[in-house]
Each structure stands twice: as structure tokens, then as C-alpha cells.
Coordinates of C-alpha atoms in Angstrom, one line a residue:
Chain A
X1 CA 22.9 256.0 30.6
X2 CA 20.3 254.0 28.7
X3 CA 22.9 252.5 26.4
X4 CA 24.8 251.3 29.5
X5 CA 21.7 249.5 30.8
X6 CA 21.0 248.1 27.4
X7 CA 24.6 246.8 27.2
X8 CA 24.3 245.2 30.6
X9 CA 21.0 243.5 29.6
X10 CA 22.6 242.2 26.3
X11 CA 25.6 241.0 28.2
X12 CA 23.5 239.1 30.7
X13 CA 21.3 237.5 28.0
X14 CA 24.2 236.4 25.9
X15 CA 26.3 235.5 28.9
X16 CA 23.6 233.0 30.2
X17 CA 23.8 231.3 26.8
X18 CA 27.6 231.2 27.0
X19 CA 27.3 229.5 30.4
X20 CA 24.8 227.0 29.0
X21 CA 27.2 226.3 26.1
X22 CA 30.0 225.5 28.6
X23 CA 28.1 223.2 31.0
X24 CA 28.5 220.0 29.1
X25 CA 32.2 220.6 28.5
X26 CA 32.8 221.4 32.1
X27 CA 30.9 218.3 33.3
X28 CA 33.0 216.0 31.1
X29 CA 36.2 217.7 32.0
X30 CA 35.4 217.8 35.7
X31 CA 34.1 214.3 36.2
X32 CA 36.2 212.2 33.8
X33 CA 39.1 214.5 32.7
X34 CA 38.0 214.1 29.1
X35 CA 38.5 217.2 27.0
X36 CA 35.8 217.0 24.4
X37 CA 36.9 219.2 21.5
X38 CA 33.9 218.1 19.5
X39 CA 31.6 219.8 22.1
X40 CA 30.8 222.7 19.7
X41 CA 30.0 220.2 17.0
X42 CA 27.5 218.4 19.3
X43 CA 25.9 221.7 20.1
X44 CA 25.4 222.2 16.4
X45 CA 24.0 218.7 16.1
X46 CA 21.5 219.4 18.8
X47 CA 20.5 222.5 17.0
X48 CA 19.9 220.5 13.8
X49 CA 17.7 218.0 15.6
X50 CA 15.6 220.9 16.8
X51 CA 15.6 222.4 13.4
X52 CA 14.3 219.2 11.9
X53 CA 11.5 218.9 14.5
X54 CA 10.5 222.4 13.8
X55 CA 10.6 222.1 10.0
X56 CA 9.0 218.7 9.6
X57 CA 6.4 218.7 12.4
X58 CA 6.3 222.4 13.4
X59 CA 7.3 221.8 17.0
X60 CA 8.3 224.9 18.8
X61 CA 12.1 224.9 19.6
X62 CA 11.6 225.4 23.3
X63 CA 9.0 222.6 23.4
X64 CA 11.4 220.3 21.5
X65 CA 14.0 220.5 24.2
X66 CA 13.0 217.3 26.0
X67 CA 13.1 215.4 22.7
X68 CA 16.6 216.8 21.9
X69 CA 17.8 215.9 25.4
X70 CA 16.7 212.3 24.9
X71 CA 18.2 212.0 21.5
X72 CA 21.5 213.6 22.5
X73 CA 21.7 211.6 25.7
X74 CA 21.7 208.4 23.7
X75 CA 24.3 209.8 21.4
X76 CA 26.4 210.5 24.4
X77 CA 26.1 206.9 25.6
X78 CA 27.2 205.7 22.3
X79 CA 30.1 208.1 22.3
X80 CA 31.2 206.9 25.7
X81 CA 31.1 203.3 24.7
X82 CA 32.9 203.7 21.4
X83 CA 35.4 206.5 22.0
X84 CA 35.9 207.3 25.7
X85 CA 35.8 204.0 27.6
X86 CA 38.9 202.6 25.8
X87 CA 40.8 205.7 27.0
X88 CA 40.3 204.9 30.7
X89 CA 43.1 202.4 30.5
X90 CA 45.7 205.1 29.8
X91 CA 48.2 205.4 32.7
X92 CA 48.1 209.1 33.5
X93 CA 45.5 211.8 33.6
X94 CA 47.6 214.0 31.3
X95 CA 47.6 211.3 28.7
X96 CA 43.9 210.9 29.1
X97 CA 43.3 214.5 28.5
X98 CA 45.6 214.7 25.5
X99 CA 44.3 211.5 23.8
X100 CA 40.6 212.4 24.4
X101 CA 41.4 215.8 22.8
X102 CA 42.8 214.1 19.7
X103 CA 40.0 211.5 19.4
X104 CA 37.3 214.1 19.7
X105 CA 39.2 216.2 17.2
X106 CA 38.9 213.5 14.7
X107 CA 35.2 213.3 15.6
X108 CA 34.8 216.9 14.5
X109 CA 35.9 216.0 11.1
X110 CA 33.5 213.1 10.9
X111 CA 30.4 214.9 12.4
X112 CA 31.0 218.1 10.5
X113 CA 30.9 216.4 7.1
X114 CA 28.0 214.1 8.1
X115 CA 26.0 217.1 9.0
X116 CA 27.0 218.9 5.8
X117 CA 25.7 216.0 3.9
X118 CA 22.5 215.7 5.9
X119 CA 21.6 219.3 6.1
X120 CA 23.7 221.1 3.4
X121 CA 26.2 223.8 4.3
X122 CA 23.5 226.5 4.4
X123 CA 23.1 228.5 7.5
X124 CA 20.0 227.5 9.3
X125 CA 17.8 229.2 11.9
X126 CA 14.3 228.7 13.3
X127 CA 12.0 231.6 12.8
X128 CA 8.9 231.4 15.0
X129 CA 6.1 233.9 15.5
X130 CA 8.0 235.5 18.3
X131 CA 11.4 235.7 16.8
X132 CA 12.6 239.3 16.8
X133 CA 10.0 240.5 19.3
X134 CA 11.3 242.4 22.3
X135 CA 10.1 243.1 25.8
X136 CA 10.6 246.6 27.0
X137 CA 11.3 247.2 30.7
X138 CA 12.2 250.7 31.8
X139 CA 13.5 251.6 28.4
X140 CA 15.7 248.5 28.2
X141 CA 14.9 246.0 25.5
X142 CA 15.1 242.2 26.1
X143 CA 14.6 239.9 23.1
X144 CA 12.0 237.2 23.8
X145 CA 14.2 234.4 22.5
X146 CA 17.1 235.7 24.6
X147 CA 14.9 235.7 27.7
X148 CA 13.9 232.2 26.8
X149 CA 17.5 231.2 26.6
X150 CA 18.2 232.8 29.9
X151 CA 15.3 230.9 31.4
X152 CA 16.5 227.6 30.0
X153 CA 20.1 228.2 31.1
X154 CA 19.0 229.0 34.7
X155 CA 16.6 226.1 34.8
X156 CA 19.2 223.6 33.5
X157 CA 21.9 224.8 35.9
X158 CA 19.4 224.5 38.8
X159 CA 18.5 221.0 37.8
X160 CA 22.1 220.0 37.4
X161 CA 22.9 221.6 40.8
X162 CA 20.0 219.7 42.5
X163 CA 21.0 216.4 40.9
X164 CA 24.6 216.8 41.8
X165 CA 24.2 217.9 45.4
X166 CA 20.9 216.3 46.5
X167 CA 20.6 212.9 44.9
X168 CA 22.4 209.6 45.4
X169 CA 23.4 209.6 41.7
X170 CA 24.9 213.1 42.2
X171 CA 26.8 211.8 45.2
X172 CA 28.2 209.0 43.1
X173 CA 29.3 211.4 40.5
X174 CA 31.1 213.6 43.1
X175 CA 32.7 210.5 44.6
X176 CA 33.9 209.3 41.3
X177 CA 35.3 212.8 40.5
X178 CA 37.3 213.0 43.7
X179 CA 38.8 209.5 43.5
X180 CA 37.5 207.0 41.0
X181 CA 39.4 204.1 42.6
X182 CA 38.2 204.7 46.1
X183 CA 34.7 205.2 44.9
X184 CA 34.7 201.9 43.1
X185 CA 36.0 200.3 46.3
X186 CA 33.0 201.7 48.1
X187 CA 30.7 199.9 45.8
X188 CA 30.0 202.6 43.3
X189 CA 29.8 201.5 39.7
X190 CA 32.2 204.0 38.4
X191 CA 31.8 202.8 34.8
X192 CA 28.0 203.5 35.0
X193 CA 28.6 206.9 36.5
X194 CA 30.9 207.8 33.7
X195 CA 28.5 206.4 31.1
X196 CA 25.6 208.5 32.4
X197 CA 27.6 211.6 32.9
X198 CA 28.8 211.6 29.3
X199 CA 25.2 211.1 28.3
X200 CA 24.2 214.1 30.4
X201 CA 27.1 216.2 29.0
X202 CA 26.1 215.6 25.4
X203 CA 22.5 216.2 26.2
X204 CA 23.5 219.6 27.8
X205 CA 25.3 220.4 24.5
X206 CA 22.1 219.6 22.7
X207 CA 20.1 222.0 24.9
X208 CA 22.6 224.8 24.1
X209 CA 22.2 224.0 20.5
X210 CA 18.4 224.4 20.7
X211 CA 18.8 227.8 22.2
X212 CA 21.4 228.8 19.7
X213 CA 19.3 227.8 16.7
X214 CA 16.3 229.8 17.9
X215 CA 18.3 232.9 19.0
X216 CA 21.1 233.0 16.4
X217 CA 21.8 230.6 13.5
X218 CA 23.8 227.5 13.0
X219 CA 25.8 226.0 10.1
X220 CA 27.5 222.6 9.8
X221 CA 31.0 223.9 10.5
X222 CA 30.1 226.5 13.1
X223 CA 31.0 224.3 16.0
X224 CA 34.5 225.6 16.5
X225 CA 33.6 229.1 17.5
X226 CA 31.1 227.8 20.1
X227 CA 33.8 225.4 21.3
X228 CA 36.1 228.3 21.9
X229 CA 33.5 230.1 24.0
X230 CA 32.8 227.0 26.0
X231 CA 36.6 226.6 26.7
X232 CA 36.8 230.2 27.8
X233 CA 33.9 230.0 30.1
X234 CA 35.1 226.7 31.6
X235 CA 38.5 228.1 32.4
X236 CA 37.0 231.3 33.9
X237 CA 34.8 229.2 36.1
X238 CA 37.7 227.0 37.2
X239 CA 38.2 223.5 36.1
X240 CA 35.7 221.1 37.6
X241 CA 33.7 223.9 39.2
X242 CA 30.4 223.3 37.6
X243 CA 28.2 225.5 39.7
X244 CA 30.2 228.5 38.8
X245 CA 29.8 228.0 35.0
X246 CA 26.7 230.1 34.5
X247 CA 28.0 233.1 36.5
X248 CA 31.3 232.8 34.6
X249 CA 29.4 232.8 31.4
X250 CA 27.6 236.0 32.5
X251 CA 30.9 237.6 33.3
X252 CA 32.2 236.7 29.9
X253 CA 29.1 238.0 28.2
X254 CA 29.3 241.3 30.1
X255 CA 32.9 241.6 29.2
X256 CA 32.1 241.1 25.5
X257 CA 29.1 243.5 25.6
X258 CA 31.1 246.1 27.5
X259 CA 34.0 246.0 25.0
X260 CA 31.5 246.9 22.3
X261 CA 31.1 250.3 24.0
X262 CA 34.9 250.8 24.1
X263 CA 36.3 249.5 20.9
X264 CA 33.2 248.9 18.7
X265 CA 31.6 245.7 17.3
X266 CA 34.3 244.3 15.1
X267 CA 36.9 243.8 17.9
X268 CA 34.5 242.7 20.6
X269 CA 35.5 239.0 20.5
X270 CA 39.2 239.8 20.2
X271 CA 39.1 241.9 23.4
X272 CA 37.2 239.3 25.3
X273 CA 39.6 236.6 24.3
X274 CA 42.6 238.7 25.2
X275 CA 41.2 239.2 28.7
X276 CA 40.6 235.5 28.9
X277 CA 44.3 234.8 28.0
X278 CA 45.4 237.2 30.6
X279 CA 43.2 235.5 33.2
X280 CA 44.6 232.1 32.0
X281 CA 48.1 233.2 32.5
X282 CA 47.8 235.0 35.9
X283 CA 45.0 233.0 37.5
X284 CA 44.9 229.6 35.9
X285 CA 42.7 228.2 38.6
X286 CA 39.8 230.4 37.4
X287 CA 38.0 233.4 38.6
X288 CA 35.7 231.4 40.8
X289 CA 38.3 229.4 42.6
X290 CA 37.1 226.1 44.0
X291 CA 35.4 226.0 47.3
X292 CA 35.0 223.1 49.6
X293 CA 31.5 222.3 48.3
X294 CA 32.1 222.3 44.6
X295 CA 32.5 219.2 42.6
Chain B
X1 CA 52.3 220.4 -10.2
X2 CA 50.0 222.4 -8.1
X3 CA 49.4 219.4 -6.0
X4 CA 53.1 218.9 -5.4
X5 CA 53.5 222.5 -4.2
X6 CA 50.5 221.9 -1.8
X7 CA 52.2 218.7 -0.7
X8 CA 55.4 220.6 0.1
X9 CA 53.4 223.2 2.1
X10 CA 51.8 220.4 4.0
X11 CA 55.1 218.8 4.7
X12 CA 56.6 222.0 6.0
X13 CA 53.6 222.7 8.2
X14 CA 53.4 219.2 9.6
X15 CA 57.1 219.2 10.4
X16 CA 56.6 222.5 12.1
X17 CA 53.8 221.1 14.2
X18 CA 55.9 218.0 14.8
X19 CA 58.6 220.0 16.4
X20 CA 56.4 221.5 19.0
X21 CA 53.7 218.9 19.2
X22 CA 55.4 215.6 18.3
X23 CA 58.8 216.1 19.9
X24 CA 58.2 218.6 22.7
X25 CA 54.7 217.4 23.5
X26 CA 53.0 220.8 23.6
X27 CA 49.8 220.6 21.7
X28 CA 49.8 223.8 19.8
X29 CA 46.4 224.7 18.2
X30 CA 47.5 228.1 17.0
X31 CA 49.7 227.1 14.1
X32 CA 47.3 228.9 11.7
X33 CA 48.3 232.2 13.2
X34 CA 51.9 231.8 12.3
X35 CA 51.1 230.4 8.9
X36 CA 48.8 233.4 8.2
X37 CA 51.3 235.9 9.6
X38 CA 54.1 234.5 7.4
X39 CA 51.8 234.6 4.4
X40 CA 50.7 238.2 4.9
X41 CA 54.2 239.5 5.4
X42 CA 55.6 237.6 2.4
X43 CA 52.8 238.9 0.3
X44 CA 53.4 242.5 1.1
X45 CA 57.2 242.3 1.0
X46 CA 57.0 240.6 -2.3
X47 CA 54.6 243.3 -3.5
X48 CA 57.2 245.8 -2.6
X49 CA 59.3 244.2 -5.5
X50 CA 61.7 242.4 -3.2
X51 CA 62.8 239.0 -4.6
X52 CA 60.5 236.2 -3.4
X53 CA 63.3 234.3 -1.6
X54 CA 64.0 237.2 0.7
X55 CA 60.3 237.7 1.1
X56 CA 59.7 234.2 2.3
X57 CA 62.5 234.5 4.8
X58 CA 61.0 237.8 6.0
X59 CA 57.7 235.9 6.4
X60 CA 59.3 233.3 8.5
X61 CA 61.0 235.9 10.7
X62 CA 57.7 237.8 11.1
X63 CA 56.1 234.6 12.3
X64 CA 59.0 234.3 14.9
X65 CA 58.2 237.9 16.0
X66 CA 54.6 236.9 16.4
X67 CA 55.7 233.9 18.5
X68 CA 57.8 236.1 20.7
X69 CA 55.0 238.6 21.3
X70 CA 52.0 236.2 21.7
X71 CA 53.5 232.8 22.0
X72 CA 55.9 233.2 24.9
X73 CA 53.2 234.2 27.4
X74 CA 51.2 231.1 26.5
X75 CA 54.2 228.8 27.1
X76 CA 53.7 229.4 30.8
X77 CA 50.6 227.3 30.4
X78 CA 50.7 223.5 30.7
X79 CA 49.0 220.7 28.9
X80 CA 45.5 221.3 27.8
X81 CA 45.7 225.0 28.9
X82 CA 48.4 225.6 26.4
X83 CA 46.3 224.1 23.7
X84 CA 43.3 226.3 24.6
X85 CA 45.4 229.4 25.0
X86 CA 47.1 229.1 21.6
X87 CA 43.7 228.3 20.0
X88 CA 42.3 231.5 21.5
X89 CA 45.2 233.5 20.3
X90 CA 44.9 232.2 16.8
X91 CA 41.2 233.3 16.8
X92 CA 42.2 236.7 18.1
X93 CA 44.7 237.0 15.1
X94 CA 42.0 235.9 12.7
X95 CA 39.5 238.5 14.0
X96 CA 42.0 241.3 14.0
X97 CA 43.3 240.5 10.5
X98 CA 39.8 240.1 9.2
X99 CA 39.0 243.6 10.4
X100 CA 42.2 245.1 9.1
X101 CA 41.9 243.7 5.6
X102 CA 38.2 243.7 4.9
X103 CA 38.7 243.7 1.1
X104 CA 40.4 241.3 -1.2
X105 CA 44.2 241.1 -0.8
X106 CA 45.8 240.6 -4.2
X107 CA 48.9 241.2 -6.3
X108 CA 48.9 243.7 -9.2
X109 CA 48.1 242.2 -12.6
X110 CA 51.7 242.2 -13.8
X111 CA 52.5 239.4 -11.4
X112 CA 49.7 237.3 -12.9
X113 CA 50.9 237.6 -16.5
X114 CA 54.1 235.7 -16.1
X115 CA 52.7 233.3 -13.6
X116 CA 54.5 230.0 -13.9
X117 CA 54.3 227.0 -11.6
X118 CA 57.9 225.8 -12.0
X119 CA 59.5 228.4 -9.7
X120 CA 56.7 227.7 -7.1
X121 CA 57.7 224.0 -7.3
X122 CA 61.3 224.7 -6.7
X123 CA 60.7 227.1 -3.9
X124 CA 58.4 224.6 -2.2
X125 CA 60.9 221.8 -2.7
X126 CA 63.8 223.9 -1.3
X127 CA 61.9 225.0 1.7
X128 CA 60.7 221.5 2.4
X129 CA 64.2 220.1 2.2
X130 CA 65.5 222.8 4.5
X131 CA 62.7 222.1 6.9
X132 CA 63.4 218.4 7.1
X133 CA 67.2 219.2 7.5
X134 CA 66.4 221.6 10.3
X135 CA 64.2 219.1 12.1
X136 CA 66.8 216.4 11.6
X137 CA 69.6 218.5 13.0
X138 CA 67.6 219.8 15.9
X139 CA 66.3 216.4 16.9
X140 CA 69.8 214.9 16.7
X141 CA 71.3 217.5 19.0
X142 CA 71.2 218.3 22.7
X143 CA 68.2 220.5 22.2
X144 CA 66.2 217.7 20.6
X145 CA 67.0 215.4 23.6
X146 CA 65.8 218.1 26.0
X147 CA 62.6 218.5 23.9
X148 CA 61.9 214.8 24.1
X149 CA 62.6 214.8 27.8
X150 CA 60.0 217.5 28.3
X151 CA 57.5 215.5 26.3
X152 CA 58.0 212.4 28.2
X153 CA 58.0 213.9 31.7
X154 CA 58.2 217.6 32.2
X155 CA 58.7 217.5 35.9
X156 CA 61.4 214.8 35.8
X157 CA 63.2 216.8 33.1
X158 CA 63.1 219.9 35.3
X159 CA 64.4 218.0 38.3
X160 CA 67.3 216.6 36.4
X161 CA 68.4 220.1 35.4
X162 CA 66.8 220.7 32.0
X163 CA 65.7 224.3 31.7
X164 CA 62.3 223.3 30.4
X165 CA 61.0 226.8 29.7
X166 CA 64.1 227.6 27.6
X167 CA 63.7 224.5 25.4
X168 CA 60.0 225.0 25.0
X169 CA 60.7 228.5 23.8
X170 CA 63.3 227.1 21.3
X171 CA 60.8 224.6 20.0
X172 CA 58.1 227.2 19.6
X173 CA 60.3 229.7 17.8
X174 CA 61.6 227.1 15.4
X175 CA 58.2 225.7 14.8
X176 CA 56.7 229.2 14.1
X177 CA 59.6 230.0 11.8
X178 CA 58.8 227.0 9.7
X179 CA 55.1 227.7 9.7
X180 CA 55.9 231.2 8.5
X181 CA 58.0 229.8 5.7
X182 CA 55.1 227.6 4.7
X183 CA 52.9 230.7 4.6
X184 CA 55.5 232.3 2.4
X185 CA 55.3 229.5 -0.1
X186 CA 51.6 229.6 -0.1
X187 CA 51.7 233.4 -0.8
X188 CA 53.9 232.7 -3.7
X189 CA 51.6 230.0 -5.0
X190 CA 48.4 232.0 -4.8
X191 CA 48.4 235.6 -5.8
X192 CA 45.1 236.8 -4.6
X193 CA 43.2 236.0 -1.4
X194 CA 39.5 236.6 -1.6
X195 CA 39.0 236.4 2.1
X196 CA 42.1 236.8 4.1
X197 CA 40.6 235.2 7.2
X198 CA 40.5 231.9 5.4
X199 CA 44.3 231.5 5.8
X200 CA 44.0 232.1 9.5
X201 CA 41.2 229.5 9.8
X202 CA 41.8 226.6 12.2
X203 CA 41.9 224.3 9.2
X204 CA 45.5 225.2 8.7
X205 CA 46.2 224.0 12.2
X206 CA 44.1 220.9 12.1
X207 CA 45.1 219.3 8.8
X208 CA 48.9 219.4 9.6
X209 CA 48.1 218.0 13.0
X210 CA 46.2 215.2 11.4
X211 CA 49.0 214.5 9.0
X212 CA 51.5 214.3 11.9
X213 CA 49.4 212.0 14.0
X214 CA 48.4 209.7 11.1
X215 CA 52.0 209.5 10.0
X216 CA 53.5 209.2 13.4
X217 CA 54.2 212.0 15.9
X218 CA 57.8 212.5 17.1
X219 CA 59.5 210.9 14.1
X220 CA 61.2 212.5 11.2
X221 CA 59.5 210.6 8.4
X222 CA 56.1 210.3 10.0
X223 CA 54.8 213.8 9.0
X224 CA 56.1 213.4 5.5
X225 CA 54.3 210.1 5.1
X226 CA 51.2 211.5 6.7
X227 CA 51.2 214.6 4.4
X228 CA 51.6 212.4 1.3
X229 CA 48.9 210.2 2.5
X230 CA 46.5 213.0 3.2
X231 CA 47.1 215.1 0.1
X232 CA 47.2 212.2 -2.3
X233 CA 44.2 210.4 -0.8
X234 CA 42.1 213.6 -0.6
X235 CA 42.9 214.2 -4.3
X236 CA 41.8 210.7 -5.2
X237 CA 38.7 210.7 -3.1
X238 CA 37.7 214.3 -4.0
X239 CA 36.9 213.0 -7.5
X240 CA 34.8 210.0 -6.4
X241 CA 33.4 210.8 -3.0
X242 CA 33.4 214.5 -2.8
X243 CA 33.4 215.9 0.7
X244 CA 32.7 212.5 2.2
X245 CA 36.4 211.6 2.1
X246 CA 36.9 213.8 5.2
X247 CA 34.6 211.5 7.1
X248 CA 36.9 208.6 6.2
X249 CA 39.9 210.7 7.3
X250 CA 38.3 211.5 10.6
X251 CA 37.5 207.9 11.3
X252 CA 41.0 206.8 10.3
X253 CA 42.5 209.5 12.6
X254 CA 40.4 208.3 15.6
X255 CA 41.4 204.7 15.0
X256 CA 45.1 205.7 14.7
X257 CA 44.9 207.8 18.0
X258 CA 43.2 205.0 19.8
X259 CA 44.9 201.9 18.6
X260 CA 48.2 202.9 17.1
X261 CA 49.6 205.9 18.9
X262 CA 52.8 206.0 16.9
X263 CA 51.0 206.3 13.6
X264 CA 51.8 204.5 10.4
X265 CA 55.6 204.6 11.1
X266 CA 55.0 203.0 14.5
X267 CA 52.8 200.2 13.1
X268 CA 55.3 199.5 10.4
X269 CA 58.2 199.2 12.8
X270 CA 56.1 197.1 15.1
X271 CA 55.2 194.7 12.3
X272 CA 58.9 194.5 11.4
X273 CA 59.7 193.7 15.0
X274 CA 57.1 190.9 15.0
X275 CA 58.4 189.5 11.7
X276 CA 62.0 189.4 13.0
X277 CA 60.8 187.8 16.2
X278 CA 59.0 185.1 14.2
X279 CA 62.1 184.7 12.0
X280 CA 64.3 184.1 15.0
X281 CA 62.1 181.5 16.7
X282 CA 61.9 179.3 13.7

């Protein structure tokens, strides 16, 4: 019985991280229909920024999150100006998705190798005084960094929810999502909305990177596996359904943790991915189908 | 010589991706799975002392089998979902194979004693020529027309009576057969694989994709030019710039995608058009 509780606890902790990983990808896809394949690579980049702050000035990773957010936000603005805004001229949404996929795919190549040159191909992690410590509640162990990640994920998701549903800027984003042309006719500066949303999306990737570097480890070419997880969670949540991303991440985390009990550690990712493909084929609109409120 | 064989493998792989991605417009990110599957089967069939030419064909057929089992379900997906689904499936294959063959996969020593690059070269050349011939024949037939119609507008193709699913299946099966052959050639070239998951790694999907797009997707000569470009330039730059040449490739790729969607081939023919227009006006 204890092992079941422990599995559930692990699943929730890792699942919250999975949700956090997918948030930026889901935002970019939901608002602008840009599929950012380099999302995983930006996560790693955020992790490295935090790694630098910790190594050079000894700043705790969870404290460094605001700095990482600002740095990554500006990277996102540059990314939008250079790579994404020319794609808005493409005639159809399908072409926009495909072309953005190819452009960001080239970006992986560039960023991966720049990061390899800057930080060497070694695997990096941040070891603080509390890394590896656990908190025991009723015989179930929670790792401190994992709990920190859960807290960050929930906090970020809440902030995003409040911004999207309670502020004017969020209203603009939702309007631009539903119909960019109509929104710009109503006096919304769609270009600016897009600019800031891609900044936010890349900043979210950075936050996920900070949590990953303090919980697990990163290396320069490790972005692809995180990208896959982000994809899976985004599809499970349903395209453009940002509020459901964290719950979808938890579902995926539980699925992965549960399959450890059934088939053992080596196949856990394979099983989770197979379940994902089955969902994709039979319920492509996602497990958390869109409701009237969602953006 | 080694480089030439690698070049042939690249040409085969990029033509394979060109069939499904360039002509049919289905962005397949799972090419590595078919490549790896063909490689593994060729390796073991060859190990059972069956001539390499049969072993390579067996590798190709095995890749087709894999496509039937795992590829057909994903063809129900459209657009970006197809890309994500095939990507996930390739990862599943990588994980499963990595768990099955945890130790080094290699040929017995007797194969290494009379190792000679010449037969590798000819096998690569033959398979590359066959590949280009297949792509030429397919794209100059009714099947090829249907594939291009699907790429340009899937719904319109369906409305005008093209059985889109059938032709997508054809494209996927042919593409995976070719990828399996490429795997076979690579198995012949390299006798031992230190870490078998490396041949299933997404690199084997991404580099051919890059070659196709840089050369010109949906053309016969584009992938060939792209492969030559990629292999030769990476060899030149590897000596002077080290890993940094990949940064240049990435930037070049982005520029091609954004400003010249038909690749090198497209820009050449566009320049030729402009030249002829200039010629006429004077």
C-alpha cells in the first residue's frame, strides 16, 4: 500500500513539472499557431542561465527565477522579431504551423551548438544544501526540490490564469487568439500581443529549465526529450486549452509513475508514450476538451 | 571512400524523406525508427551468413513491416499531429531497442578481417541509384500526382475523388522501405555498434530533413544536392571549425525556410527565369 502512495506522490511531483514544461509551448501554439520545436532547447537555455547564476554568484536556483524570466523574456522578444513575425504573412494556418516548425527546427541546431560551446557538453546540475533532502508525510516521501517544482508550477499556472482571464492584456490575448483580424479591427495591437506572448512563452520555458536543473540535470543536447514531453502534455490538454495543461501534466506523470509498478523502470517512458499515441488517435481534441471559457 | 558511402546513405535517406515529406507533405519525424529497424534486421540477417544483398532487402522489408504496424495508425493524424505522433513512436522504438540490446552489438571478428571499403561503395551506389529511380518512377506516375495533390490541398484532393488515405499509405510504405535500405547499407559499412540507441536517435531524422529542405523539397535533384552540400561542407568545416559548422547549417536552414521555400533548386530556377526575362526584354 505504501508503495502505491509513494508512486502517486512521485507521479504528482513529476507531473507538475511536466505541466510546467508544456506551458510555453501551449501558449505559443494556442495564441499564434506557432509550433516551437526548439521549446525544449529554450528550457535547457533557461537552465543554463540559472546554472551560471548559481555557479558564479551563488544565487539559489529558486531565487534566480525572476532573473531567468527577464532574460528569457527578452530572448523571446528577439525570437519573435527575427523568426516569427515574417511567418505571419503566410496565407494559411497550416502553412504557418509547418513553416514555424521547420524554422525552430533549424534553431535547435544553432542553439544546441552555441550552448555546447559556451557550457561544454557535460551534464550539469545545481547541488544546493537541500538537494536530496526529503520530507516524510505519513510514510510517503516528497523530495524538497520536487515540492519546490510543484510550488513553482502551481504558482506560474495561477499567475498565467489570472493574467489571461482578469486583465485587459489577457483579454487582448484571448481576442487575438479567437480572431486576429477582428481583434485588430477593434483596436487591439495584435502585433504587440503576439510579441509579448512569445516573450512570455519563452520565459515560461526558462522557468521550467530552472526547476529541471535543480531537480534533475541538463546537458546541451537534452532539449529534445523535454520537447517530446511538452508535446505530449499539450496534446493531452487539448490544443489551445492552457488552463488544462498542469492537470494534463499530472495525468501524464501519474501514468508514467504507474507504469513503473506494472512494467518496471526501463519501459516507463515507452508505455506512457504509447498511451499518448492511443489518445492522439482516438481523441485528438485532448482529454480535457475545450470548454466555453478556455482560451 | 568512407565519405562517399556516407553520402550515398544520406541521399537514400533524404530521398526517402522527400517522398513522404516533400511530395506528400506529411512531415514525418520518425524516419530514424525505420532506419534503425532496417539496420538491426540487416545486421542480424547478415550475421546468419546470408549474403549482404539479401540482408539489405530484408532490412528494407522489415522497415515496411514496422511501418505497417506503427505507421499506419499515425497516418490517421493530420498536419502537426502526424509529426508529433511519428516523433513519439520513434522515441518508443529507441527506448525499447535500447532496453533489448543493452550491450554492444557487433559482428564476429572474421567479418572484420576481410573488411574492404570497395563493396560498401558499390552497395551504396547501387541502392542510391535504385532509390532515385524509384522516386523518379513514382513521381512520374498517377501515384505521384495523387501525392502532390494531397500535399497541396488534402481536402480538395479528397473531394475530387483521390483516395487520400490510400496514397498516404503508399508514400509511407515506400519511404520506410527506402529508409530501411539506408539502414542496411549503414549496417554493412559499420560492423559494430557501441550503443545501438544511437542509430535510432532523432539525428537520423533531422539531418536528412535538413538536406531535403536545403536542396529543395518535392524535387528529384533537390535532396541529392542537399546531401552533397551537407556532407561535403560538414567534412570541410569539421577540420577548421569543429562543431561550430552546425551553427552555420542551422542558420542557413532557417534562412532557406524563411526566404527560399523551394531550396537551392528553387532559387536556381528562379534566377534562370529572371535571366531569361531580362534577355527577352532587351
